[in-house]
PDB file of C-alpha atoms in Angstrom:
ATOM      1  CA  MET A  13      18.780  -8.371  27.036  1.00  0.00           C
ATOM      2  CA  ASN A  14      19.531  -4.470  27.597  1.00  0.00           C
ATOM      3  CA  LYS A  15      18.205  -1.516  25.793  1.00  0.00           C
ATOM      4  CA  SER A  16      21.289  -0.865  23.808  1.00  0.00           C
ATOM      5  CA  VAL A  17      21.444  -4.462  22.421  1.00  0.00           C
ATOM      6  CA  ILE A  18      17.534  -4.476  21.612  1.00  0.00           C
ATOM      7  CA  LEU A  19      18.101  -1.146  19.843  1.00  0.00           C
ATOM      8  CA  ALA A  20      21.184  -2.328  17.865  1.00  0.00           C
ATOM      9  CA  LEU A  21      19.419  -5.429  16.978  1.00  0.00           C
ATOM     10  CA  GLY A  22      16.506  -3.439  15.794  1.00  0.00           C
ATOM     11  CA  LEU A  23      18.437  -1.237  13.371  1.00  0.00           C
ATOM     12  CA  VAL A  24      20.162  -4.636  11.697  1.00  0.00           C
ATOM     13  CA  LEU A  25      16.583  -6.179  11.441  1.00  0.00           C
ATOM     14  CA  SER A  26      14.989  -2.995   9.946  1.00  0.00           C
ATOM     15  CA  GLY A  27      17.761  -3.006   7.129  1.00  0.00           C
ATOM     16  CA  ILE A  28      19.415   0.184   8.259  1.00  0.00           C
ATOM     17  CA  PHE A  29      23.008   0.557   6.941  1.00  0.00           C
ATOM     18  CA  VAL A  30      24.742   0.256  10.072  1.00  0.00           C
ATOM     19  CA  SER A  31      27.948   2.277   9.262  1.00  0.00           C
ATOM     20  CA  ALA A  32      25.682   5.238   8.784  1.00  0.00           C
ATOM     21  CA  GLN A  33      25.510   5.532  12.717  1.00  0.00           C
ATOM     22  CA  THR A  34      28.982   6.643  12.573  1.00  0.00           C
ATOM     23  CA  LEU A  35      28.777   8.481   9.111  1.00  0.00           C
ATOM     24  CA  ASP A  36      31.022  11.807   9.197  1.00  0.00           C
ATOM     25  CA  LYS A  37      29.036  15.064   8.372  1.00  0.00           C
ATOM     26  CA  GLN A  38      32.351  16.576   7.268  1.00  0.00           C
ATOM     27  CA  ALA A  39      35.272  14.634   5.734  1.00  0.00           C
ATOM     28  CA  PRO A  40      38.189  14.612   8.332  1.00  0.00           C
ATOM     29  CA  GLN A  41      41.515  16.290   7.804  1.00  0.00           C
ATOM     30  CA  GLY A  42      43.787  14.609   5.348  1.00  0.00           C
ATOM     31  CA  PHE A  43      40.998  12.524   3.430  1.00  0.00           C
ATOM     32  CA  ASP A  44      42.163  14.137   0.203  1.00  0.00           C
ATOM     33  CA  VAL A  45      46.010  13.838   0.889  1.00  0.00           C
ATOM     34  CA  GLU A  46      48.051  10.975  -0.825  1.00  0.00           C
ATOM     35  CA  ASN A  47      49.244   8.239   1.573  1.00  0.00           C
ATOM     36  CA  ALA A  48      52.048   6.551   0.123  1.00  0.00           C
ATOM     37  CA  ALA A  49      51.865   3.685   2.677  1.00  0.00           C
ATOM     38  CA  ILE A  50      48.505   2.489   1.478  1.00  0.00           C
ATOM     39  CA  SER A  51      47.698   0.681  -1.946  1.00  0.00           C
ATOM     40  CA  HIS A  52      46.632   2.859  -4.727  1.00  0.00           C
ATOM     41  CA  GLY A  53      43.840   2.422  -7.622  1.00  0.00           C
ATOM     42  CA  LYS A  54      44.776   3.313 -10.946  1.00  0.00           C
ATOM     43  CA  ILE A  55      43.684   5.950 -13.326  1.00  0.00           C
ATOM     44  CA  ASP A  56      43.497   5.260 -17.091  1.00  0.00           C
ATOM     45  CA  THR A  57      42.313   7.281 -20.183  1.00  0.00           C
ATOM     46  CA  ILE A  58      40.151   5.488 -22.445  1.00  0.00           C
ATOM     47  CA  GLN A  59      38.730   6.296 -26.028  1.00  0.00           C
ATOM     48  CA  TYR A  60      35.564   5.297 -27.346  1.00  0.00           C
ATOM     49  CA  SER A  61      33.512   5.737 -30.535  1.00  0.00           C
ATOM     50  CA  SER A  62      30.543   7.715 -30.182  1.00  0.00           C
ATOM     51  CA  LYS A  63      27.839   7.193 -32.727  1.00  0.00           C
ATOM     52  CA  THR A  64      25.780   9.900 -30.949  1.00  0.00           C
ATOM     53  CA  VAL A  65      28.542  12.453 -31.622  1.00  0.00           C
ATOM     54  CA  GLY A  66      30.043  11.063 -34.633  1.00  0.00           C
ATOM     55  CA  THR A  67      33.647  11.047 -33.204  1.00  0.00           C
ATOM     56  CA  THR A  68      35.821   9.340 -30.855  1.00  0.00           C
ATOM     57  CA  ARG A  69      35.652  10.666 -27.248  1.00  0.00           C
ATOM     58  CA  LYS A  70      37.735  10.470 -24.166  1.00  0.00           C
ATOM     59  CA  ALA A  71      37.091   9.461 -20.522  1.00  0.00           C
ATOM     60  CA  LEU A  72      39.072   8.613 -17.616  1.00  0.00           C
ATOM     61  CA  VAL A  73      38.648   5.297 -15.418  1.00  0.00           C
ATOM     62  CA  TYR A  74      39.540   4.848 -11.869  1.00  0.00           C
ATOM     63  CA  THR A  75      40.125   1.120 -11.108  1.00  0.00           C
ATOM     64  CA  PRO A  76      40.279   0.384  -7.299  1.00  0.00           C
ATOM     65  CA  PRO A  77      43.203  -0.878  -5.320  1.00  0.00           C
ATOM     66  CA  GLY A  78      43.615  -4.661  -5.813  1.00  0.00           C
ATOM     67  CA  PHE A  79      41.564  -4.699  -9.000  1.00  0.00           C
ATOM     68  CA  LYS A  80      41.390  -7.942 -10.602  1.00  0.00           C
ATOM     69  CA  LYS A  81      40.017  -8.509 -14.288  1.00  0.00           C
ATOM     70  CA  GLY A  82      38.560 -11.984 -12.914  1.00  0.00           C
ATOM     71  CA  GLU A  83      36.184 -10.254 -10.701  1.00  0.00           C
ATOM     72  CA  LYS A  84      32.912  -8.318 -11.469  1.00  0.00           C
ATOM     73  CA  TYR A  85      32.711  -4.526 -10.174  1.00  0.00           C
ATOM     74  CA  PRO A  86      29.836  -1.918  -9.926  1.00  0.00           C
ATOM     75  CA  VAL A  87      30.466   1.126 -11.604  1.00  0.00           C
ATOM     76  CA  LEU A  88      29.905   4.802 -10.824  1.00  0.00           C
ATOM     77  CA  TYR A  89      29.617   7.583 -13.581  1.00  0.00           C
ATOM     78  CA  LEU A  90      30.979  10.862 -11.993  1.00  0.00           C
ATOM     79  CA  LEU A  91      30.147  14.019 -14.010  1.00  0.00           C
ATOM     80  CA  HIS A  92      31.854  17.353 -14.049  1.00  0.00           C
ATOM     81  CA  GLY A  93      30.619  21.028 -14.163  1.00  0.00           C
ATOM     82  CA  ILE A  94      29.913  23.373 -17.315  1.00  0.00           C
ATOM     83  CA  GLY A  95      33.583  24.672 -17.122  1.00  0.00           C
ATOM     84  CA  GLY A  96      35.213  21.338 -16.816  1.00  0.00           C
ATOM     85  CA  ASP A  97      35.979  18.104 -19.012  1.00  0.00           C
ATOM     86  CA  GLU A  98      36.815  14.423 -18.193  1.00  0.00           C
ATOM     87  CA  LYS A  99      39.883  15.646 -16.194  1.00  0.00           C
ATOM     88  CA  GLU A 100      38.070  18.356 -14.124  1.00  0.00           C
ATOM     89  CA  TRP A 101      37.469  15.905 -11.144  1.00  0.00           C
ATOM     90  CA  PHE A 102      40.892  14.341 -11.429  1.00  0.00           C
ATOM     91  CA  ASN A 103      42.755  17.641 -11.491  1.00  0.00           C
ATOM     92  CA  GLN A 104      40.690  19.537  -8.876  1.00  0.00           C
ATOM     93  CA  GLY A 105      38.698  16.930  -6.952  1.00  0.00           C
ATOM     94  CA  LYS A 106      41.479  14.405  -6.266  1.00  0.00           C
ATOM     95  CA  PRO A 107      38.657  11.487  -6.474  1.00  0.00           C
ATOM     96  CA  ASN A 108      41.389   8.741  -6.905  1.00  0.00           C
ATOM     97  CA  ILE A 109      43.183   9.785  -3.687  1.00  0.00           C
ATOM     98  CA  ILE A 110      39.927  10.198  -1.709  1.00  0.00           C
ATOM     99  CA  LEU A 111      38.801   6.854  -2.742  1.00  0.00           C
ATOM    100  CA  ASP A 112      42.172   5.254  -2.143  1.00  0.00           C
ATOM    101  CA  ASN A 113      42.105   6.553   1.610  1.00  0.00           C
ATOM    102  CA  LEU A 114      38.624   5.201   2.115  1.00  0.00           C
ATOM    103  CA  TYR A 115      39.476   1.758   0.658  1.00  0.00           C
ATOM    104  CA  ALA A 116      42.376   1.722   2.952  1.00  0.00           C
ATOM    105  CA  GLN A 117      39.964   2.210   5.915  1.00  0.00           C
ATOM    106  CA  GLY A 118      37.397  -0.384   4.798  1.00  0.00           C
ATOM    107  CA  LYS A 119      34.864   1.928   3.966  1.00  0.00           C
ATOM    108  CA  LEU A 120      33.843   1.273   0.418  1.00  0.00           C
ATOM    109  CA  GLN A 121      32.663  -1.323  -1.841  1.00  0.00           C
ATOM    110  CA  PRO A 122      35.066  -2.056  -4.617  1.00  0.00           C
ATOM    111  CA  MET A 123      33.836  -0.197  -7.600  1.00  0.00           C
ATOM    112  CA  ILE A 124      35.064   1.083 -10.991  1.00  0.00           C
ATOM    113  CA  VAL A 125      34.540   4.903 -11.460  1.00  0.00           C
ATOM    114  CA  VAL A 126      34.301   6.432 -14.855  1.00  0.00           C
ATOM    115  CA  LEU A 127      35.062  10.071 -15.433  1.00  0.00           C
ATOM    116  CA  PRO A 128      33.441  11.139 -18.854  1.00  0.00           C
ATOM    117  CA  ASN A 129      33.339  14.402 -20.739  1.00  0.00           C
ATOM    118  CA  GLY A 130      29.745  15.360 -20.337  1.00  0.00           C
ATOM    119  CA  ARG A 131      29.754  18.116 -23.226  1.00  0.00           C
ATOM    120  CA  ALA A 132      28.679  15.705 -26.087  1.00  0.00           C
ATOM    121  CA  MET A 133      30.155  17.574 -29.294  1.00  0.00           C
ATOM    122  CA  LYS A 134      32.638  17.137 -31.582  1.00  0.00           C
ATOM    123  CA  ASP A 135      34.904  20.007 -30.071  1.00  0.00           C
ATOM    124  CA  ASP A 136      34.179  19.138 -26.387  1.00  0.00           C
ATOM    125  CA  ARG A 137      36.905  21.321 -24.956  1.00  0.00           C
ATOM    126  CA  ALA A 138      36.129  23.634 -22.354  1.00  0.00           C
ATOM    127  CA  THR A 139      36.828  26.743 -24.376  1.00  0.00           C
ATOM    128  CA  GLY A 140      35.428  29.928 -25.706  1.00  0.00           C
ATOM    129  CA  ASN A 141      31.939  30.733 -24.462  1.00  0.00           C
ATOM    130  CA  ILE A 142      31.376  27.721 -22.122  1.00  0.00           C
ATOM    131  CA  MET A 143      27.683  28.885 -21.474  1.00  0.00           C
ATOM    132  CA  GLY A 144      26.967  29.035 -25.104  1.00  0.00           C
ATOM    133  CA  GLN A 145      23.694  27.585 -26.567  1.00  0.00           C
ATOM    134  CA  ASP A 146      25.499  24.855 -28.540  1.00  0.00           C
ATOM    135  CA  LYS A 147      27.835  23.921 -25.509  1.00  0.00           C
ATOM    136  CA  VAL A 148      24.916  23.959 -23.120  1.00  0.00           C
ATOM    137  CA  GLU A 149      22.785  21.849 -25.447  1.00  0.00           C
ATOM    138  CA  ALA A 150      25.749  19.393 -25.671  1.00  0.00           C
ATOM    139  CA  PHE A 151      25.378  18.616 -21.936  1.00  0.00           C
ATOM    140  CA  ALA A 152      21.743  17.293 -22.757  1.00  0.00           C
ATOM    141  CA  THR A 153      23.059  15.384 -25.494  1.00  0.00           C
ATOM    142  CA  PHE A 154      25.412  13.490 -23.486  1.00  0.00           C
ATOM    143  CA  GLU A 155      22.453  11.512 -22.323  1.00  0.00           C
ATOM    144  CA  LYS A 156      22.366   9.613 -25.502  1.00  0.00           C
ATOM    145  CA  ASP A 157      26.040   9.176 -25.898  1.00  0.00           C
ATOM    146  CA  LEU A 158      26.441   7.973 -21.938  1.00  0.00           C
ATOM    147  CA  LEU A 159      23.486   5.524 -22.535  1.00  0.00           C
ATOM    148  CA  ASN A 160      24.106   4.365 -26.010  1.00  0.00           C
ATOM    149  CA  ASP A 161      27.873   4.833 -26.625  1.00  0.00           C
ATOM    150  CA  LEU A 162      30.115   4.851 -23.244  1.00  0.00           C
ATOM    151  CA  ILE A 163      28.056   2.508 -20.824  1.00  0.00           C
ATOM    152  CA  PRO A 164      28.265  -0.471 -23.596  1.00  0.00           C
ATOM    153  CA  PHE A 165      31.925   0.410 -24.150  1.00  0.00           C
ATOM    154  CA  VAL A 166      32.717   0.265 -20.490  1.00  0.00           C
ATOM    155  CA  GLU A 167      30.920  -2.993 -20.175  1.00  0.00           C
ATOM    156  CA  LYS A 168      32.572  -4.476 -23.005  1.00  0.00           C
ATOM    157  CA  LYS A 169      36.160  -3.399 -22.066  1.00  0.00           C
ATOM    158  CA  TYR A 170      35.830  -3.729 -18.022  1.00  0.00           C
ATOM    159  CA  PRO A 171      34.624  -6.317 -15.884  1.00  0.00           C
ATOM    160  CA  VAL A 172      31.585  -4.620 -14.716  1.00  0.00           C
ATOM    161  CA  LYS A 173      28.290  -5.735 -13.499  1.00  0.00           C
ATOM    162  CA  LYS A 174      25.342  -4.757 -15.810  1.00  0.00           C
ATOM    163  CA  ASN A 175      22.364  -4.726 -13.724  1.00  0.00           C
ATOM    164  CA  ARG A 176      20.815  -1.230 -12.794  1.00  0.00           C
ATOM    165  CA  THR A 177      21.386  -2.160  -9.111  1.00  0.00           C
ATOM    166  CA  ASP A 178      25.210  -2.314  -9.787  1.00  0.00           C
ATOM    167  CA  ARG A 179      25.044   1.249 -11.651  1.00  0.00           C
ATOM    168  CA  ALA A 180      25.426   4.802 -10.245  1.00  0.00           C
ATOM    169  CA  ILE A 181      25.544   8.252 -11.477  1.00  0.00           C
ATOM    170  CA  ALA A 182      26.738  11.322  -9.823  1.00  0.00           C
ATOM    171  CA  GLY A 183      27.939  14.783 -10.594  1.00  0.00           C
ATOM    172  CA  LEU A 184      28.778  18.201  -9.583  1.00  0.00           C
ATOM    173  CA  SER A 185      26.895  21.488 -10.720  1.00  0.00           C
ATOM    174  CA  MET A 186      26.282  21.210 -14.389  1.00  0.00           C
ATOM    175  CA  GLY A 187      26.843  17.381 -13.730  1.00  0.00           C
ATOM    176  CA  GLY A 188      24.595  17.448 -10.826  1.00  0.00           C
ATOM    177  CA  GLY A 189      21.600  18.555 -13.058  1.00  0.00           C
ATOM    178  CA  GLN A 190      22.837  15.996 -15.508  1.00  0.00           C
ATOM    179  CA  THR A 191      22.723  13.461 -12.857  1.00  0.00           C
ATOM    180  CA  LEU A 192      19.034  14.278 -11.985  1.00  0.00           C
ATOM    181  CA  ASN A 193      17.649  14.451 -15.513  1.00  0.00           C
ATOM    182  CA  PHE A 194      19.542  11.318 -16.681  1.00  0.00           C
ATOM    183  CA  GLY A 195      19.130   9.426 -13.367  1.00  0.00           C
ATOM    184  CA  LEU A 196      15.562   9.962 -12.514  1.00  0.00           C
ATOM    185  CA  GLY A 197      14.891   9.961 -16.289  1.00  0.00           C
ATOM    186  CA  ASN A 198      16.486   6.302 -16.634  1.00  0.00           C
ATOM    187  CA  ILE A 199      15.599   4.646 -13.390  1.00  0.00           C
ATOM    188  CA  ASN A 200      15.752   1.495 -15.486  1.00  0.00           C
ATOM    189  CA  LYS A 201      19.259   2.032 -15.903  1.00  0.00           C
ATOM    190  CA  PHE A 202      20.671   3.427 -12.580  1.00  0.00           C
ATOM    191  CA  ALA A 203      19.684   2.657  -9.021  1.00  0.00           C
ATOM    192  CA  TRP A 204      22.027   5.015  -7.309  1.00  0.00           C
ATOM    193  CA  VAL A 205      21.851   8.784  -7.933  1.00  0.00           C
ATOM    194  CA  GLY A 206      23.874  11.592  -6.298  1.00  0.00           C
ATOM    195  CA  ALA A 207      23.653  15.314  -7.361  1.00  0.00           C
ATOM    196  CA  PHE A 208      25.943  17.722  -5.696  1.00  0.00           C
ATOM    197  CA  SER A 209      25.067  21.423  -6.018  1.00  0.00           C
ATOM    198  CA  ALA A 210      22.659  20.811  -9.113  1.00  0.00           C
ATOM    199  CA  ALA A 211      22.927  23.706 -11.781  1.00  0.00           C
ATOM    200  CA  PRO A 212      19.870  25.423 -13.711  1.00  0.00           C
ATOM    201  CA  ASN A 213      19.907  22.742 -16.294  1.00  0.00           C
ATOM    202  CA  THR A 214      18.063  20.467 -13.652  1.00  0.00           C
ATOM    203  CA  LYS A 215      14.534  19.929 -15.033  1.00  0.00           C
ATOM    204  CA  GLU A 216      11.449  21.143 -13.032  1.00  0.00           C
ATOM    205  CA  PRO A 217      10.539  18.470 -10.542  1.00  0.00           C
ATOM    206  CA  GLN A 218       7.287  17.650 -12.373  1.00  0.00           C
ATOM    207  CA  VAL A 219       9.045  16.771 -15.590  1.00  0.00           C
ATOM    208  CA  LEU A 220      11.801  14.869 -13.774  1.00  0.00           C
ATOM    209  CA  LEU A 221       9.262  12.699 -12.225  1.00  0.00           C
ATOM    210  CA  PRO A 222       5.950  13.046 -13.551  1.00  0.00           C
ATOM    211  CA  ASP A 223       5.119   9.621 -11.622  1.00  0.00           C
ATOM    212  CA  PRO A 224       7.124  10.153  -8.313  1.00  0.00           C
ATOM    213  CA  SER A 225       6.313   6.717  -7.242  1.00  0.00           C
ATOM    214  CA  LYS A 226       9.054   5.299  -9.682  1.00  0.00           C
ATOM    215  CA  ALA A 227      11.817   7.036  -7.492  1.00  0.00           C
ATOM    216  CA  LYS A 228      10.997   4.451  -4.783  1.00  0.00           C
ATOM    217  CA  GLU A 229      12.770   1.990  -6.895  1.00  0.00           C
ATOM    218  CA  LEU A 230      16.217   3.774  -6.542  1.00  0.00           C
ATOM    219  CA  LYS A 231      18.527   2.270  -3.905  1.00  0.00           C
ATOM    220  CA  LEU A 232      19.762   5.835  -2.965  1.00  0.00           C
ATOM    221  CA  LEU A 233      18.750   9.192  -3.961  1.00  0.00           C
ATOM    222  CA  TRP A 234      21.268  11.916  -2.509  1.00  0.00           C
ATOM    223  CA  ILE A 235      20.813  15.634  -3.244  1.00  0.00           C
ATOM    224  CA  SER A 236      23.393  18.097  -1.440  1.00  0.00           C
ATOM    225  CA  CYS A 237      24.167  21.759  -1.829  1.00  0.00           C
ATOM    226  CA  ALA A 238      26.235  24.136   0.432  1.00  0.00           C
ATOM    227  CA  ASP A 239      24.425  26.693   2.366  1.00  0.00           C
ATOM    228  CA  GLN A 240      26.144  29.811   0.570  1.00  0.00           C
ATOM    229  CA  ASP A 241      25.631  28.337  -2.808  1.00  0.00           C
ATOM    230  CA  ARG A 242      23.188  30.667  -5.044  1.00  0.00           C
ATOM    231  CA  LEU A 243      22.308  27.448  -6.829  1.00  0.00           C
ATOM    232  CA  MET A 244      20.471  26.145  -3.906  1.00  0.00           C
ATOM    233  CA  PRO A 245      16.962  26.658  -5.086  1.00  0.00           C
ATOM    234  CA  PHE A 246      17.393  24.190  -7.902  1.00  0.00           C
ATOM    235  CA  SER A 247      18.185  21.362  -4.999  1.00  0.00           C
ATOM    236  CA  LYS A 248      15.724  22.581  -2.615  1.00  0.00           C
ATOM    237  CA  ARG A 249      12.752  22.624  -5.101  1.00  0.00           C
ATOM    238  CA  THR A 250      13.527  18.965  -6.233  1.00  0.00           C
ATOM    239  CA  SER A 251      13.829  18.002  -2.496  1.00  0.00           C
ATOM    240  CA  ASP A 252      10.554  19.671  -1.698  1.00  0.00           C
ATOM    241  CA  TYR A 253       8.906  17.925  -4.526  1.00  0.00           C
ATOM    242  CA  LEU A 254      10.106  14.489  -3.463  1.00  0.00           C
ATOM    243  CA  THR A 255       9.270  15.377   0.099  1.00  0.00           C
ATOM    244  CA  ASP A 256       5.711  16.473  -0.665  1.00  0.00           C
ATOM    245  CA  HIS A 257       5.389  13.018  -2.478  1.00  0.00           C
ATOM    246  CA  LYS A 258       6.785  11.049   0.463  1.00  0.00           C
ATOM    247  CA  ILE A 259       9.609   9.833  -1.430  1.00  0.00           C
ATOM    248  CA  PRO A 260      12.971   8.713   0.685  1.00  0.00           C
ATOM    249  CA  HIS A 261      15.845  10.588  -0.292  1.00  0.00           C
ATOM    250  CA  ILE A 262      18.786  12.334   1.366  1.00  0.00           C
ATOM    251  CA  PHE A 263      18.920  16.155   1.258  1.00  0.00           C
ATOM    252  CA  TYR A 264      22.118  17.185   2.804  1.00  0.00           C
ATOM    253  CA  VAL A 265      22.928  20.901   3.379  1.00  0.00           C
ATOM    254  CA  GLU A 266      26.528  21.447   4.264  1.00  0.00           C
ATOM    255  CA  PRO A 267      28.669  24.495   4.855  1.00  0.00           C
ATOM    256  CA  GLY A 268      30.291  26.253   1.944  1.00  0.00           C
ATOM    257  CA  GLY A 269      29.771  27.746  -1.495  1.00  0.00           C
ATOM    258  CA  HIS A 270      30.113  26.370  -5.098  1.00  0.00           C
ATOM    259  CA  ASP A 271      33.312  24.992  -5.107  1.00  0.00           C
ATOM    260  CA  PHE A 272      35.433  21.675  -4.901  1.00  0.00           C
ATOM    261  CA  LYS A 273      35.876  21.947  -1.104  1.00  0.00           C
ATOM    262  CA  VAL A 274      32.061  21.182  -0.883  1.00  0.00           C
ATOM    263  CA  TRP A 275      32.047  18.575  -3.755  1.00  0.00           C
ATOM    264  CA  LYS A 276      35.031  16.329  -2.435  1.00  0.00           C
ATOM    265  CA  ASN A 277      33.184  16.171   0.882  1.00  0.00           C
ATOM    266  CA  ASP A 278      30.190  15.248  -1.120  1.00  0.00           C
ATOM    267  CA  LEU A 279      32.096  12.405  -2.832  1.00  0.00           C
ATOM    268  CA  TYR A 280      33.680  11.219   0.490  1.00  0.00           C
ATOM    269  CA  LEU A 281      30.280  10.782   1.882  1.00  0.00           C
ATOM    270  CA  PHE A 282      28.197   9.619  -1.023  1.00  0.00           C
ATOM    271  CA  SER A 283      30.661   6.925  -2.104  1.00  0.00           C
ATOM    272  CA  GLN A 284      30.626   5.348   1.251  1.00  0.00           C
ATOM    273  CA  LEU A 285      26.896   4.657   0.905  1.00  0.00           C
ATOM    274  CA  LEU A 286      27.064   3.101  -2.575  1.00  0.00           C
ATOM    275  CA  PHE A 287      26.255  -0.679  -3.384  1.00  0.00           C
ATOM    276  CA  LYS A 288      25.412  -1.200   0.277  1.00  0.00           C
ATOM    277  CA  PRO A 289      22.096  -1.683   2.169  1.00  0.00           C
ATOM    278  CA  VAL A 290      21.183   1.941   2.994  1.00  0.00           C
ATOM    279  CA  ASN A 291      18.046   3.624   4.803  1.00  0.00           C
ATOM    280  CA  GLN A 292      18.075   6.886   3.411  1.00  0.00           C
ATOM    281  CA  GLU A 293      15.715   8.446   5.863  1.00  0.00           C
ATOM    282  CA  GLU A 294      18.197   7.422   8.543  1.00  0.00           C
ATOM    283  CA  VAL A 295      21.257   8.693   6.943  1.00  0.00           C
ATOM    284  CA  ASN A 296      19.492  12.083   6.188  1.00  0.00           C
ATOM    285  CA  ARG A 297      18.382  12.224  10.132  1.00  0.00           C
ATOM    286  CA  ILE A 298      22.183  11.576  10.763  1.00  0.00           C
ATOM    287  CA  LEU A 299      23.359  14.459   8.628  1.00  0.00           C
ATOM    288  CA  LYS A 300      20.815  16.945   9.759  1.00  0.00           C
ATOM    289  CA  SER A 301      21.433  16.346  13.359  1.00  0.00           C
ATOM    290  CA  GLN A 302      23.720  18.840  15.124  1.00  0.00           C
TER     291      GLN A 302
END
């Protein structure tokens, strides 16, 4: 048996996510361009009753190409930034197009994606002083709305799997901070966590994970930020804390700033790892390699 065969067999037996060996560091040209020749998923607007906020709230839901109500799907909750709402990703990030193209290439596990409004207050529009104290506090309040109102609604209305191992959370900027706060604060609810350019709302690492070993229960912990992003210190301090405590995670530093060019690339990469066997250290090595 030659060395290459032995190496390939070793990677499979060690549980390494084999596709990670060819994982792109940057999304290829055209990854976010609609292709009329392929099958497309569907975007719907839902309304759910929020006892947390005391009103009816909206979210978008993406169902994948070939969606069948008779099948059960894992679910990704994808969060927006401080100036956005449930439509920010859809309008600026084109997640449905990115995911449609990945499905056409056979690179994704079928999943439902929920795009909520992470500003949990009665007037949840991104108007006025978006950095006002009441609106910032509403991003923290969304944790209860998500756990107690939105997730139960989605699990009642859609054929989603209800185990933590079939539930992911990710987000950009303010939503990246929410992702770390909610995901690491509720490891019993989420097994896949992806923070893109996490904002200053991210809790201090010792508060996020007073018991760092709990993070070993995660299937995937992804932290990414662009090299020209002034918010890099918030991602780096979390990654440094995890590294100091020998917690496997992916820390991906990519070219760019604090914008959707970066976040679309993050979604392209992160989504390919979801709901599959993955060795975080191996993927991190690939993303860091030149």
